[in-house]
Short mmCIF file of C-alpha atoms and ligand atoms in Angstrom, two decimals:
data_model
loop_
_atom_site.label_atom_id
_atom_site.label_comp_id
_atom_site.label_asym_id
_atom_site.label_seq_id
_atom_site.Cartn_x
_atom_site.Cartn_y
_atom_site.Cartn_z
CA MET A 1444 -20.11 -9.60 152.06
CA SER A 1445 -18.15 -7.25 149.86
CA ALA A 1446 -19.98 -5.20 147.29
CA ARG A 1447 -18.06 -6.86 144.51
CA TRP A 1448 -19.26 -10.27 145.52
CA THR A 1449 -22.84 -9.03 145.75
CA VAL A 1450 -22.56 -7.87 142.17
CA ALA A 1451 -20.96 -11.10 141.00
CA ILE A 1452 -23.56 -13.33 142.64
CA ALA A 1453 -26.42 -11.07 141.63
CA GLY A 1454 -25.22 -11.23 138.03
CA ALA A 1455 -26.02 -14.92 137.80
CA SER A 1456 -29.55 -14.63 139.11
CA LEU A 1457 -30.25 -11.45 137.20
CA ALA A 1458 -29.81 -13.17 133.88
CA VAL A 1459 -32.45 -15.72 134.77
CA VAL A 1460 -34.89 -13.33 136.41
CA LEU A 1461 -34.72 -10.52 133.90
CA THR A 1462 -34.56 -12.51 130.69
CA PHE A 1463 -37.86 -13.97 131.79
CA PHE A 1464 -39.87 -10.79 131.97
CA CYS A 1465 -37.74 -7.94 130.80
CA ALA A 1466 -37.02 -8.47 127.11
CA GLY A 1467 -36.91 -4.71 126.63
CA VAL A 1468 -38.20 -1.57 128.29
CA ASN A 1469 -40.75 -1.30 125.52
CA ALA A 1470 -42.57 -4.50 126.40
CA PRO A 1471 -45.94 -3.38 127.78
CA ALA A 1472 -46.15 -6.03 130.46
CA VAL A 1473 -42.78 -5.33 132.00
CA ALA A 1474 -43.69 -2.75 134.62
CA GLY A 1475 -46.63 -4.80 135.91
CA ASP A 1476 -44.64 -7.99 136.13
CA VAL A 1477 -41.84 -6.27 137.95
CA ALA A 1478 -44.29 -4.80 140.44
CA THR A 1479 -45.90 -8.15 141.20
CA PHE A 1480 -43.73 -11.18 140.70
CA GLY A 1481 -40.17 -10.12 140.22
CA ARG A 1482 -39.62 -6.78 141.87
CA SER A 1483 -37.74 -7.81 144.95
CA ALA A 1484 -35.69 -10.26 142.95
CA VAL A 1485 -34.73 -7.57 140.46
CA MET A 1486 -33.96 -5.08 143.20
CA ALA A 1487 -31.76 -7.66 144.88
CA ALA A 1488 -30.12 -8.56 141.60
CA LEU A 1489 -29.35 -4.96 140.74
CA ALA A 1490 -28.26 -3.97 144.23
CA VAL A 1491 -24.61 -3.06 144.35
CA GLY A 1492 -24.42 -1.90 147.95
CA GLU A 1493 -24.34 1.59 149.37
CA ASP A 1494 -20.58 1.77 149.62
CA SER A 1495 -20.27 1.18 145.91
CA ALA A 1496 -22.89 3.61 144.63
CA ALA A 1497 -20.65 4.58 141.71
CA ALA A 1498 -19.26 1.11 140.99
CA TYR A 1499 -19.05 -0.46 137.54
CA VAL A 1500 -21.43 -3.37 137.07
CA GLY A 1501 -20.76 -4.74 133.56
CA SER A 1502 -22.54 -4.40 130.20
CA ASN A 1503 -24.63 -7.52 130.80
CA LYS A 1504 -26.58 -5.61 133.45
CA CYS A 1505 -27.74 -3.12 130.85
CA LYS A 1506 -28.63 -5.74 128.28
CA MET A 1507 -31.72 -6.85 130.18
CA CYS A 1508 -33.50 -3.54 129.65
CA HIS A 1509 -31.67 -2.15 126.63
CA ALA A 1510 -31.47 -5.21 124.41
CA LYS A 1511 -31.46 -3.25 121.14
CA GLN A 1512 -28.57 -0.99 122.08
CA TYR A 1513 -26.72 -4.02 123.46
CA LYS A 1514 -27.14 -5.99 120.25
CA SER A 1515 -25.94 -3.08 118.15
CA TRP A 1516 -22.99 -2.40 120.47
CA LYS A 1517 -21.92 -6.05 120.31
CA LYS A 1518 -21.24 -5.62 116.60
CA ASN A 1519 -19.28 -2.42 117.18
CA LYS A 1520 -15.48 -2.33 117.25
CA HIS A 1521 -15.63 -1.08 120.82
CA ALA A 1522 -17.05 -4.36 122.10
CA LYS A 1523 -14.03 -6.21 120.73
CA VAL A 1524 -11.09 -4.03 121.71
CA MET A 1525 -9.83 -6.64 124.14
CA ASP A 1526 -9.11 -8.97 121.23
CA ILE A 1527 -6.69 -6.41 119.81
CA LEU A 1528 -4.47 -6.99 122.84
CA LYS A 1529 -4.08 -10.72 122.13
CA ALA A 1530 -0.88 -11.98 120.54
CA GLY A 1531 -1.10 -12.20 116.75
CA ASN A 1532 -3.94 -9.66 116.32
CA SER A 1533 -3.51 -6.25 114.67
CA SER A 1534 0.10 -7.23 114.05
CA GLU A 1535 0.82 -4.58 111.43
CA LYS A 1536 -0.39 -1.75 113.63
CA LYS A 1537 1.54 -3.09 116.58
CA THR A 1538 4.75 -3.36 114.61
CA ALA A 1539 4.24 0.13 113.20
CA HIS A 1540 3.96 1.52 116.73
CA ASN A 1541 6.83 -0.36 118.36
CA LEU A 1542 4.60 -2.89 120.08
CA ASP A 1543 5.44 -6.59 120.05
CA PRO A 1544 2.89 -8.46 117.88
CA GLY A 1545 3.87 -11.74 119.55
CA LYS A 1546 3.18 -10.49 123.07
CA ASP A 1547 -0.04 -11.02 125.00
CA TYR A 1548 -1.05 -7.58 126.27
CA THR A 1549 -4.37 -8.68 127.84
CA THR A 1550 -2.93 -8.50 131.35
CA ASP A 1551 -0.83 -5.38 130.78
CA ALA A 1552 -1.90 -2.60 133.15
CA THR A 1553 -0.67 0.07 130.76
CA CYS A 1554 -3.19 -1.05 128.10
CA LEU A 1555 -6.22 -2.06 130.16
CA PRO A 1556 -7.52 1.41 131.17
CA CYS A 1557 -8.58 2.07 127.56
CA HIS A 1558 -9.33 -1.47 126.43
CA THR A 1559 -11.66 -2.48 129.30
CA VAL A 1560 -14.43 -0.99 131.45
CA GLY A 1561 -13.33 0.79 134.62
CA PHE A 1562 -9.92 -0.83 135.08
CA GLY A 1563 -8.53 0.08 138.51
CA LYS A 1564 -11.82 1.66 139.64
CA PRO A 1565 -14.49 0.25 141.99
CA GLY A 1566 -16.29 -2.69 140.36
CA GLY A 1567 -14.21 -2.31 137.21
CA TYR A 1568 -12.16 -4.81 135.23
CA VAL A 1569 -9.81 -7.04 137.17
CA VAL A 1570 -7.46 -9.50 135.47
CA PRO A 1571 -8.99 -12.85 136.48
CA ALA A 1572 -7.08 -15.88 137.67
CA ALA A 1573 -7.56 -18.49 134.95
CA ASP A 1574 -8.98 -21.08 137.37
CA ASP A 1575 -11.46 -18.69 139.02
CA LYS A 1576 -14.58 -19.30 136.94
CA LYS A 1577 -16.62 -16.56 138.57
CA ALA A 1578 -13.90 -13.98 138.03
CA VAL A 1579 -13.43 -15.08 134.42
CA LYS A 1580 -17.17 -14.70 133.79
CA ARG A 1581 -17.34 -11.30 135.40
CA ALA A 1582 -14.26 -10.11 133.48
CA LYS A 1583 -15.98 -11.07 130.23
CA HIS A 1584 -18.71 -8.49 130.88
CA LEU A 1585 -16.15 -5.78 131.64
CA ALA A 1586 -13.81 -6.46 128.73
CA GLY A 1587 -13.67 -4.00 125.84
CA VAL A 1588 -15.24 -0.56 125.73
CA GLY A 1589 -18.62 -1.23 127.34
CA CYS A 1590 -21.81 0.67 128.09
CA GLU A 1591 -20.38 2.23 131.21
CA SER A 1592 -17.21 3.43 129.46
CA CYS A 1593 -19.41 6.05 127.84
CA HIS A 1594 -22.45 6.31 130.09
CA GLY A 1595 -20.65 6.12 133.44
CA PRO A 1596 -20.63 3.51 136.22
CA GLY A 1597 -24.01 1.82 136.54
CA GLY A 1598 -23.96 1.57 140.32
CA ALA A 1599 -24.71 5.28 140.43
CA TYR A 1600 -27.90 5.20 138.39
CA LEU A 1601 -29.32 1.64 138.20
CA ASP A 1602 -31.82 2.41 140.97
CA LEU A 1603 -33.17 5.33 138.98
CA HIS A 1604 -33.52 3.21 135.82
CA MET A 1605 -35.26 0.52 137.80
CA ASP A 1606 -37.66 3.13 139.15
CA LEU A 1607 -38.34 4.39 135.61
CA LEU A 1608 -39.06 0.88 134.43
CA LYS A 1609 -41.46 0.25 137.32
CA SER A 1610 -43.27 3.56 137.40
CA LYS A 1611 -43.29 4.29 133.66
CA ARG A 1612 -43.21 7.94 134.65
CA LYS A 1613 -41.78 10.69 132.46
CA TYR A 1614 -38.39 12.17 133.21
CA LYS A 1615 -35.99 14.79 131.96
CA VAL A 1616 -32.41 13.97 131.02
CA GLU A 1617 -31.11 16.26 133.78
CA GLU A 1618 -32.36 13.66 136.26
CA MET A 1619 -29.99 11.16 134.65
CA TYR A 1620 -27.03 13.50 134.95
CA ALA A 1621 -27.92 14.26 138.57
CA ALA A 1622 -27.83 10.51 139.28
CA GLY A 1623 -24.32 10.27 137.86
CA MET A 1624 -24.75 9.43 134.19
CA ASN A 1625 -22.29 11.04 131.82
CA LYS A 1626 -23.44 13.80 129.55
CA LEU A 1627 -22.18 12.50 126.20
CA GLY A 1628 -19.66 14.77 124.57
CA ALA A 1629 -16.11 14.78 123.22
CA ASP A 1630 -14.59 14.65 126.72
CA VAL A 1631 -16.10 11.20 127.31
CA CYS A 1632 -14.35 9.85 124.22
CA THR A 1633 -11.02 11.59 124.72
CA GLN A 1634 -10.59 9.73 128.00
CA CYS A 1635 -9.22 7.05 125.63
CA HIS A 1636 -8.88 8.74 122.26
CA ASN A 1637 -5.80 10.70 123.22
CA GLU A 1638 -2.04 10.77 122.73
CA LYS A 1639 -1.41 8.28 125.56
CA GLY A 1640 -2.59 5.43 123.32
CA PRO A 1641 0.44 3.89 121.61
CA THR A 1642 -1.28 3.90 118.20
CA PHE A 1643 -2.56 7.47 118.46
CA ASP A 1644 -1.77 9.47 115.33
CA PRO A 1645 -1.13 13.12 116.23
CA SER A 1646 -1.81 14.15 112.64
CA HIS A 1647 -5.37 12.83 113.07
CA PRO A 1648 -6.58 14.13 116.42
CA PHE A 1649 -9.96 12.87 117.60
CA ASP A 1650 -12.80 14.58 115.75
CA TYR A 1651 -15.98 14.17 117.79
CA THR A 1652 -18.44 15.37 115.14
CA LYS A 1653 -17.02 12.90 112.65
CA MET A 1654 -16.68 10.00 115.07
CA LYS A 1655 -19.83 10.42 117.18
CA ASP A 1656 -22.17 8.29 115.10
CA LEU A 1657 -19.57 5.71 114.15
CA GLY A 1658 -18.49 5.13 117.73
CA ALA A 1659 -21.81 4.60 119.48
CA HIS A 1660 -24.48 1.96 118.84
CA ASP A 1661 -27.63 2.46 116.73
CA HIS A 1662 -30.13 4.72 118.44
CA PHE A 1663 -33.69 3.89 119.34
CA PRO A 1664 -36.38 6.30 120.50
CA LEU A 1665 -36.89 6.74 124.23
CA LYS A 1666 -40.50 6.67 125.38
CA GLN A 1667 -40.38 8.19 128.82
CA ARG A 1668 -37.87 10.99 128.34
CA GLU A 1669 -39.36 14.44 127.99
CA PRO A 1670 -37.66 16.99 125.75
C1 LIG B 2299 -5.08 6.21 126.50
C2 LIG B 2299 -5.86 5.07 126.04
C3 LIG B 2299 -5.16 3.87 125.45
C4 LIG B 2299 -4.15 3.12 125.98
C5 LIG B 2299 -3.44 3.36 127.32
C6 LIG B 2299 -3.90 2.04 125.06
N1 LIG B 2299 -4.73 2.15 123.99
FE1 LIG B 2299 -4.74 0.95 122.34
N2 LIG B 2299 -6.16 2.15 121.47
C7 LIG B 2299 -6.76 3.22 122.07
C8 LIG B 2299 -7.66 3.86 121.11
C9 LIG B 2299 -8.55 5.06 121.39
C10 LIG B 2299 -7.55 3.15 119.91
C11 LIG B 2299 -8.26 3.43 118.57
C12 LIG B 2299 -7.78 4.67 117.91
C13 LIG B 2299 -6.31 4.69 117.69
O1 LIG B 2299 -5.73 3.77 117.10
O2 LIG B 2299 -5.68 5.67 118.17
C14 LIG B 2299 -6.57 2.08 120.16
C15 LIG B 2299 -6.16 1.17 119.21
C16 LIG B 2299 -5.19 0.21 119.41
C17 LIG B 2299 -4.67 -0.66 118.37
C18 LIG B 2299 -5.04 -0.60 116.88
C19 LIG B 2299 -6.07 -1.60 116.55
C20 LIG B 2299 -6.34 -1.65 115.05
O3 LIG B 2299 -6.20 -2.73 114.48
O4 LIG B 2299 -6.70 -0.61 114.49
C21 LIG B 2299 -3.75 -1.49 118.97
C22 LIG B 2299 -2.94 -2.58 118.29
C23 LIG B 2299 -3.70 -1.12 120.37
N3 LIG B 2299 -4.59 -0.09 120.60
C24 LIG B 2299 -2.90 -1.75 121.30
C25 LIG B 2299 -2.65 -1.23 122.56
C26 LIG B 2299 -1.67 -1.81 123.47
C27 LIG B 2299 -0.84 -3.05 123.21
C28 LIG B 2299 -1.67 -1.01 124.58
C29 LIG B 2299 -0.77 -1.14 125.81
C30 LIG B 2299 0.64 -1.25 125.57
C31 LIG B 2299 -2.65 0.05 124.36
N4 LIG B 2299 -3.23 -0.14 123.13
C32 LIG B 2299 -2.94 1.07 125.25
C33 LIG B 2299 -6.57 3.68 123.35
C34 LIG B 2299 -5.54 3.24 124.18
C1 LIG B 2300 -12.63 3.19 127.32
C2 LIG B 2300 -11.94 3.72 126.14
C3 LIG B 2300 -12.74 4.33 125.01
C4 LIG B 2300 -13.76 5.25 125.08
C5 LIG B 2300 -14.38 5.90 126.32
C6 LIG B 2300 -14.17 5.52 123.72
N1 LIG B 2300 -13.43 4.77 122.85
FE1 LIG B 2300 -13.60 4.74 120.81
N2 LIG B 2300 -12.19 3.26 120.71
C7 LIG B 2300 -11.46 2.76 121.78
C8 LIG B 2300 -10.55 1.74 121.30
C9 LIG B 2300 -9.56 0.96 122.16
C10 LIG B 2300 -10.77 1.62 119.91
C11 LIG B 2300 -10.05 0.68 118.92
C12 LIG B 2300 -10.98 -0.26 118.24
C13 LIG B 2300 -10.38 -0.86 117.00
O1 LIG B 2300 -9.56 -0.24 116.34
O2 LIG B 2300 -10.79 -1.99 116.67
C14 LIG B 2300 -11.82 2.60 119.57
C15 LIG B 2300 -12.34 2.79 118.29
C16 LIG B 2300 -13.26 3.76 117.94
C17 LIG B 2300 -13.79 3.95 116.61
C18 LIG B 2300 -13.43 3.11 115.40
C19 LIG B 2300 -12.69 3.91 114.38
C20 LIG B 2300 -11.23 3.80 114.52
O3 LIG B 2300 -10.58 4.76 114.99
O4 LIG B 2300 -10.70 2.75 114.14
C21 LIG B 2300 -14.65 5.03 116.66
C22 LIG B 2300 -15.43 5.65 115.52
C23 LIG B 2300 -14.68 5.48 118.05
N3 LIG B 2300 -13.84 4.67 118.79
C24 LIG B 2300 -15.45 6.53 118.51
C25 LIG B 2300 -15.64 6.82 119.87
C26 LIG B 2300 -16.55 7.83 120.36
C27 LIG B 2300 -17.40 8.73 119.49
C28 LIG B 2300 -16.48 7.80 121.72
C29 LIG B 2300 -17.23 8.63 122.72
C30 LIG B 2300 -18.69 8.74 122.55
C31 LIG B 2300 -15.51 6.76 122.09
N4 LIG B 2300 -15.01 6.22 120.94
C32 LIG B 2300 -15.17 6.42 123.38
C33 LIG B 2300 -11.56 3.16 123.09
C34 LIG B 2300 -12.52 4.05 123.60
C1 LIG B 2301 -18.74 4.71 122.58
C2 LIG B 2301 -19.68 5.24 123.52
C3 LIG B 2301 -20.95 4.45 123.86
C4 LIG B 2301 -21.02 3.16 124.28
C5 LIG B 2301 -19.89 2.16 124.43
C6 LIG B 2301 -22.42 2.92 124.57
N1 LIG B 2301 -23.16 4.04 124.31
FE1 LIG B 2301 -25.16 4.31 124.62
N2 LIG B 2301 -25.07 6.15 123.79
C7 LIG B 2301 -23.91 6.77 123.33
C8 LIG B 2301 -24.26 8.05 122.74
C9 LIG B 2301 -23.29 9.03 122.11
C10 LIG B 2301 -25.67 8.19 122.89
C11 LIG B 2301 -26.52 9.39 122.51
C12 LIG B 2301 -26.58 10.23 123.76
C13 LIG B 2301 -27.09 11.59 123.59
O1 LIG B 2301 -27.27 12.04 122.47
O2 LIG B 2301 -27.28 12.24 124.66
C14 LIG B 2301 -26.15 6.97 123.54
C15 LIG B 2301 -27.50 6.73 123.86
C16 LIG B 2301 -27.95 5.62 124.56
C17 LIG B 2301 -29.34 5.39 124.95
C18 LIG B 2301 -30.50 6.31 124.67
C19 LIG B 2301 -31.35 5.76 123.54
C20 LIG B 2301 -30.64 5.58 122.23
O3 LIG B 2301 -30.68 4.47 121.68
O4 LIG B 2301 -29.97 6.53 121.76
C21 LIG B 2301 -29.37 4.20 125.62
C22 LIG B 2301 -30.58 3.52 126.24
C23 LIG B 2301 -28.01 3.67 125.63
N3 LIG B 2301 -27.17 4.56 124.97
C24 LIG B 2301 -27.63 2.47 126.20
C25 LIG B 2301 -26.37 1.87 126.02
C26 LIG B 2301 -26.05 0.51 126.39
C27 LIG B 2301 -27.01 -0.45 127.06
C28 LIG B 2301 -24.74 0.29 126.04
C29 LIG B 2301 -23.94 -0.99 126.13
C30 LIG B 2301 -24.54 -2.18 125.53
C31 LIG B 2301 -24.23 1.53 125.47
N4 LIG B 2301 -25.25 2.45 125.45
C32 LIG B 2301 -22.93 1.72 125.03
C33 LIG B 2301 -22.64 6.26 123.42
C34 LIG B 2301 -22.29 5.00 123.85
C1 LIG B 2302 -34.25 -2.39 135.07
C2 LIG B 2302 -34.15 -1.85 133.72
C3 LIG B 2302 -32.95 -1.02 133.35
C4 LIG B 2302 -31.61 -1.36 133.50
C5 LIG B 2302 -31.04 -2.61 134.14
C6 LIG B 2302 -30.85 -0.30 132.90
N1 LIG B 2302 -31.71 0.66 132.40
FE1 LIG B 2302 -31.17 2.33 131.37
N2 LIG B 2302 -33.14 2.91 131.29
C7 LIG B 2302 -34.21 2.16 131.74
C8 LIG B 2302 -35.45 2.88 131.46
C9 LIG B 2302 -36.86 2.40 131.78
C10 LIG B 2302 -35.08 4.08 130.81
C11 LIG B 2302 -36.01 5.14 130.23
C12 LIG B 2302 -36.42 4.61 128.88
C13 LIG B 2302 -37.36 5.52 128.09
O1 LIG B 2302 -37.38 6.73 128.31
O2 LIG B 2302 -38.01 4.96 127.21
C14 LIG B 2302 -33.61 4.06 130.70
C15 LIG B 2302 -32.85 5.04 130.08
C16 LIG B 2302 -31.49 4.92 129.79
C17 LIG B 2302 -30.71 5.87 129.00
C18 LIG B 2302 -31.23 7.13 128.35
C19 LIG B 2302 -30.83 8.33 129.18
C20 LIG B 2302 -31.31 9.60 128.54
O3 LIG B 2302 -32.37 10.10 128.95
O4 LIG B 2302 -30.62 10.08 127.62
C21 LIG B 2302 -29.43 5.40 128.95
C22 LIG B 2302 -28.25 6.03 128.24
C23 LIG B 2302 -29.40 4.18 129.72
N3 LIG B 2302 -30.66 3.92 130.21
C24 LIG B 2302 -28.26 3.42 129.92
C25 LIG B 2302 -28.18 2.31 130.77
C26 LIG B 2302 -26.96 1.60 131.06
C27 LIG B 2302 -25.60 1.97 130.53
C28 LIG B 2302 -27.30 0.57 131.88
C29 LIG B 2302 -26.38 -0.45 132.53
C30 LIG B 2302 -25.34 0.05 133.39
C31 LIG B 2302 -28.74 0.63 132.09
N4 LIG B 2302 -29.23 1.71 131.41
C32 LIG B 2302 -29.48 -0.28 132.84
C33 LIG B 2302 -34.16 0.93 132.34
C34 LIG B 2302 -33.00 0.25 132.66
#
């Protein structure tokens, strides 16, 4: 079975399994429940296969353990940037930048790298065939600027996060970086916020200090991370 299919199938069971006992990493019962009842199910659900260690998995996989960040992100402009590409939306901006406001850009490979998660990369966004329900569902969780657009592909570090949830042990942020998570800084944002975007305004280059707090989700204290 290909890694991508494992992820797709796992996604369905994960929602059921994790919503049941993993409302948030702060819930005191979580680690115990994972260790007893659900551990193997969760491990299976999160498994993305060795050959796809750095594959994208979709924002829904993060929601299970980071519900607060997910909820906040959902309200953010980033979560909705796929809608911009639909015909009739952001018409003024499109016209001002020589784009066709009547055109559907949601399948345009020149737009998708910055308006989806991981387009063209392992596990990343793929334009779904309209009659392929599984592909449509998976694409939904990779549309827009998602968790992994900033934090890096989940396949690299989900095992570590699972271990942290189970063990409740302390960790240092360097362990996250070693596992493949991005260190957040201007370079992460300028992957997209650069002159290749058709609406980029060279007179207003990306200002990280100004944009940092606006661009991310609300922040919530971490319990296990050591300074
Ligand atoms: C290099 C990354 C990149 C590419 C490629 C890209 N965009 Fe964007 N797009 C952005 C960023 C970042 C923003 C927000 C900041 C800005 O407007 O520069 C944005 C904003 C927009 C907006 C403005 C939305 C609003 O209402 O403010 C439109 C419209 C848009 N993009 C359409 C497109 C279309 C259509 C394509 C393909 C033809 C495309 N983009 C390709 C990065 C990109
Ligand atoms: C995968 C591409 C991508 C990445 C990575 C990304 N952005 Fe964006 N960002 C966009 C797009 C596309 C929009 C357009 C949303 C809109 O106008 O509705 C946007 C909009 C914004 C906005 C809304 C303000 C505006 O210009 O209209 C802020 C603030 C922002 N981004 C900050 C950040 C910060 C800070 C980071 C890094 C921590 C970041 N972005 C990373 C693609 C990206
Ligand atoms: C536009 C970029 C961006 C996106 C998209 C994004 N994050 Fe973040 N996230 C950040 C930044 C910036 C920080 C602060 C990191 C730091 O200071 O080292 C952060 C911090 C976090 C933290 C640490 C605790 C906290 O609340 O600060 C968690 C957990 C987290 N993000 C999860 C998520 C999840 C889950 C998603 C998707 C639902 C997501 N992030 C989407 C930029 C982003
Ligand atoms: C099985 C549960 C689980 C899943 C799924 C999960 N995480 Fe985590 N994550 C954790 C735990 C536990 C911590 C440590 C929390 C603490 O210190 O309180 C953590 C920490 C983090 C941090 C903070 C890193 C730091 O130290 O600055 C970020 C960012 C983060 N996760 C992002 C993500 C993203 C993005 C996804 C989806 C691709 C994801 N997580 C999926 C359990 C999970």
